[in-house]
Tab-separated table of C-alpha atoms in Angstrom:
chain	number	residue	atom	x	y	z
A	1	MET	CA	20.984	-32.918	10.143
A	2	GLU	CA	17.683	-34.669	10.705
A	3	LYS	CA	17.676	-33.664	14.402
A	4	LEU	CA	18.267	-30.039	13.408
A	5	ALA	CA	15.423	-30.248	10.899
A	6	GLU	CA	13.128	-31.680	13.589
A	7	LEU	CA	14.090	-28.875	15.987
A	8	CYS	CA	13.371	-26.318	13.265
A	9	ASP	CA	9.968	-27.875	12.611
A	10	ARG	CA	9.111	-27.819	16.331
A	11	LEU	CA	10.096	-24.159	16.621
A	12	ASP	CA	8.065	-23.371	13.486
A	13	THR	CA	5.054	-24.912	15.210
A	14	VAL	CA	5.216	-22.265	17.952
A	15	ASN	CA	4.698	-19.330	15.589
A	16	ARG	CA	2.432	-21.259	13.224
A	17	THR	CA	0.062	-22.081	16.094
A	18	ILE	CA	0.139	-18.548	17.488
A	19	GLY	CA	-0.296	-17.025	14.026
A	20	ARG	CA	-3.312	-19.136	13.231
A	21	GLY	CA	-4.802	-18.320	16.615
A	22	ILE	CA	-4.381	-14.567	16.376
A	23	ALA	CA	-5.577	-14.414	12.777
A	24	TRP	CA	-9.064	-14.272	14.220
A	25	VAL	CA	-8.156	-11.042	15.988
A	26	SER	CA	-7.998	-9.365	12.577
A	27	LEU	CA	-11.692	-10.116	12.089
A	28	ILE	CA	-12.460	-8.601	15.478
A	29	MET	CA	-10.408	-5.542	14.514
A	30	VAL	CA	-12.330	-5.157	11.249
A	31	ALA	CA	-15.615	-5.355	13.167
A	32	VAL	CA	-14.472	-2.766	15.729
A	33	VAL	CA	-13.271	-0.359	13.016
A	34	THR	CA	-16.516	-0.840	11.083
A	35	VAL	CA	-18.608	-0.069	14.163
A	36	ASP	CA	-16.414	2.953	14.925
A	37	VAL	CA	-16.813	4.343	11.396
A	38	ILE	CA	-20.578	3.791	11.400
A	39	LEU	CA	-20.984	5.420	14.814
A	40	ARG	CA	-18.724	8.330	13.950
A	41	TYR	CA	-19.912	9.208	10.460
A	42	LEU	CA	-23.561	8.199	10.536
A	43	PHE	CA	-24.474	9.009	14.123
A	44	LYS	CA	-21.745	11.542	15.077
A	45	ILE	CA	-20.875	9.446	18.156
A	46	THR	CA	-17.317	8.615	19.220
A	47	PHE	CA	-16.015	6.541	22.080
A	48	VAL	CA	-12.415	6.815	23.251
A	49	PHE	CA	-12.344	3.156	24.306
A	50	VAL	CA	-13.328	2.048	20.787
A	51	GLN	CA	-10.511	4.047	19.200
A	52	GLU	CA	-8.041	2.734	21.759
A	53	LEU	CA	-9.289	-0.804	21.214
A	54	GLU	CA	-8.503	-0.389	17.504
A	55	TRP	CA	-4.872	0.461	18.133
A	56	HIS	CA	-4.536	-2.155	20.872
A	57	LEU	CA	-5.788	-4.841	18.472
A	58	PHE	CA	-3.587	-3.485	15.668
A	59	GLY	CA	-0.509	-3.446	17.929
A	60	PHE	CA	-1.283	-6.927	19.229
A	61	LEU	CA	-1.666	-8.327	15.710
A	62	PHE	CA	1.553	-6.867	14.406
A	63	LEU	CA	3.692	-7.530	17.468
A	64	VAL	CA	2.532	-11.076	18.158
A	65	GLY	CA	2.168	-11.892	14.449
A	66	ALA	CA	5.696	-10.811	13.484
A	67	GLY	CA	7.173	-14.259	14.198
A	68	TYR	CA	4.471	-15.894	12.077
A	69	THR	CA	5.265	-13.441	9.284
A	70	LEU	CA	8.956	-14.357	9.505
A	71	LEU	CA	8.055	-18.061	9.393
A	72	TYR	CA	6.490	-17.558	5.963
A	73	ASP	CA	9.194	-15.131	4.783
A	74	SER	CA	6.548	-12.449	4.314
A	75	HIS	CA	8.284	-9.420	5.805
A	76	VAL	CA	8.846	-6.578	3.379
A	77	ARG	CA	12.240	-6.524	1.737
A	78	VAL	CA	13.817	-5.421	-1.507
A	79	ASP	CA	14.033	-8.526	-3.666
A	80	VAL	CA	15.656	-6.858	-6.680
A	81	PHE	CA	18.943	-8.654	-6.023
A	82	TYR	CA	17.994	-11.349	-3.501
A	83	GLN	CA	15.638	-13.228	-5.839
A	84	ARG	CA	18.468	-13.742	-8.340
A	85	PHE	CA	20.920	-15.169	-5.821
A	86	SER	CA	21.745	-18.856	-5.546
A	87	PRO	CA	20.341	-20.826	-2.589
A	88	LYS	CA	23.793	-20.748	-0.917
A	89	THR	CA	24.105	-16.979	-1.283
A	90	LYS	CA	20.591	-16.552	0.122
A	91	ALA	CA	21.545	-18.864	2.984
A	92	TRP	CA	24.614	-16.724	3.754
A	93	ILE	CA	22.514	-13.557	3.713
A	94	ASN	CA	19.864	-15.091	5.960
A	95	PHE	CA	22.372	-16.671	8.347
A	96	LEU	CA	24.457	-13.524	8.740
A	97	GLY	CA	21.315	-11.393	8.866
A	98	CYS	CA	20.052	-13.442	11.809
A	99	LEU	CA	23.378	-13.350	13.650
A	100	LEU	CA	24.233	-9.705	13.003
A	101	PHE	CA	20.828	-8.017	12.945
A	102	LEU	CA	17.829	-10.129	13.937
A	103	PHE	CA	19.102	-11.650	17.204
A	104	PRO	CA	20.902	-8.516	18.478
A	105	GLY	CA	17.946	-6.326	17.457
A	106	CYS	CA	15.443	-8.566	19.216
A	107	TYR	CA	17.653	-8.739	22.301
A	108	LEU	CA	18.035	-4.956	22.389
A	109	ILE	CA	14.297	-4.337	22.097
A	110	ILE	CA	13.396	-7.033	24.633
A	111	ALA	CA	16.020	-5.836	27.129
A	112	THR	CA	15.135	-2.158	26.835
A	113	SER	CA	11.386	-2.726	26.872
A	114	MET	CA	11.364	-4.791	30.066
A	115	THR	CA	11.721	-1.773	32.380
A	116	PHE	CA	9.098	0.077	30.350
A	117	VAL	CA	6.707	-2.871	30.668
A	118	ALA	CA	7.513	-3.496	34.352
A	119	ASN	CA	6.844	0.147	35.216
A	120	SER	CA	3.549	0.028	33.354
A	121	TRP	CA	2.499	-3.159	35.177
A	122	SER	CA	3.589	-1.837	38.580
A	123	ILE	CA	1.193	1.100	38.346
A	124	ALA	CA	-1.508	-0.848	36.476
A	125	GLU	CA	-1.266	1.784	33.753
A	126	GLY	CA	-4.450	2.607	31.939
A	127	SER	CA	-5.509	5.174	29.421
A	128	PRO	CA	-4.860	8.799	30.359
A	129	ASP	CA	-8.084	9.720	28.565
A	130	PRO	CA	-11.475	9.630	30.281
A	131	GLY	CA	-13.424	6.679	28.929
A	132	GLY	CA	-10.272	4.943	27.672
A	133	LEU	CA	-9.222	1.344	28.191
A	134	PRO	CA	-8.090	0.502	31.720
A	135	ALA	CA	-5.236	-1.941	31.027
A	136	ARG	CA	-2.667	-0.274	28.772
A	137	TYR	CA	0.054	-2.331	30.477
A	138	VAL	CA	-1.251	-5.473	28.743
A	139	ILE	CA	-0.568	-4.157	25.240
A	140	LYS	CA	2.835	-2.863	26.353
A	141	ALA	CA	3.704	-6.406	27.468
A	142	MET	CA	3.267	-7.503	23.856
A	143	ILE	CA	6.466	-5.650	22.899
A	144	PRO	CA	8.943	-8.104	24.477
A	145	LEU	CA	6.628	-11.037	23.693
A	146	GLY	CA	6.454	-10.123	20.012
A	147	PHE	CA	10.203	-9.735	19.669
A	148	ALA	CA	10.777	-12.976	21.597
A	149	LEU	CA	8.574	-14.732	19.021
A	150	VAL	CA	10.608	-13.170	16.197
A	151	ALA	CA	13.838	-14.346	17.865
A	152	ILE	CA	12.370	-17.837	18.333
A	153	GLN	CA	11.533	-17.913	14.618
A	154	GLY	CA	15.012	-16.639	13.806
A	155	VAL	CA	16.510	-19.828	15.254
A	156	PRO	CA	15.060	-22.164	12.583
A	157	MET	CA	15.786	-19.536	9.935
A	158	ALA	CA	19.463	-19.444	10.961
A	159	LEU	CA	19.685	-23.233	11.391
A	160	ARG	CA	18.095	-23.935	8.006
A	161	SER	CA	20.481	-21.467	6.392
A	162	LEU	CA	23.384	-23.219	8.107
A	163	MET	CA	22.083	-26.591	6.886
A	164	VAL	CA	22.010	-25.271	3.300
A	165	LEU	CA	25.556	-23.945	3.720
A	166	MET	CA	26.622	-27.401	4.930
A	167	GLY	CA	25.185	-28.971	1.774
A	168	SER	CA	21.806	-30.226	2.952
A	169	THR	CA	19.016	-30.181	0.402
A	170	GLU	CA	16.277	-30.993	2.924
A	171	THR	CA	15.877	-28.516	5.770
A	172	SER	CA	12.559	-29.764	7.155
A	173	ALA	CA	11.826	-33.143	8.693
A	174	LYS	CA	8.338	-32.871	7.163
A	175	GLY	CA	9.640	-31.965	3.724
A	176	ALA	CA	7.747	-28.660	3.535
A	177	LYS	CA	6.911	-25.706	5.745
A	178	GLY	CA	3.212	-26.391	5.655
A	179	GLU	CA	0.419	-24.069	4.757
A	180	HIS	CA	-0.639	-20.738	6.153
């Protein structure tokens, strides 16, 4: 069990490190949106590349940050019933949820997005709008990357659930998940 807990902790480190790194992108996004609003409403000036940069940053944050969000169990869900369940029942739900939904869903999105991304890269796709960003293919590449990070985070989630189902009370070699 200790080896499984160590593996889980190592996999957690992947998304924890990435999540902490991309958190700074949210500050950049706030600055870009602020500049856009000031330019648009005070000076009646708009730039296509600024608007596209906003959605590129937003897409990047949410796609690449999804694994980090799963690490801290912060995805939206209806907790009306779940919060009242025993740890074993929660472990069953999480384990089966990973096996039946999370892993197949991530695989499906990664597999189907690869052609989409490859086509975009092959033509060095950029914005169709004059003055737009030149490298749209980069943000499209975040689709399989983001779902790969979610799948990677699903592994420790499934393993920890399995450890609880097998009777383990400690599912982390460190004793805690750490801090955001």
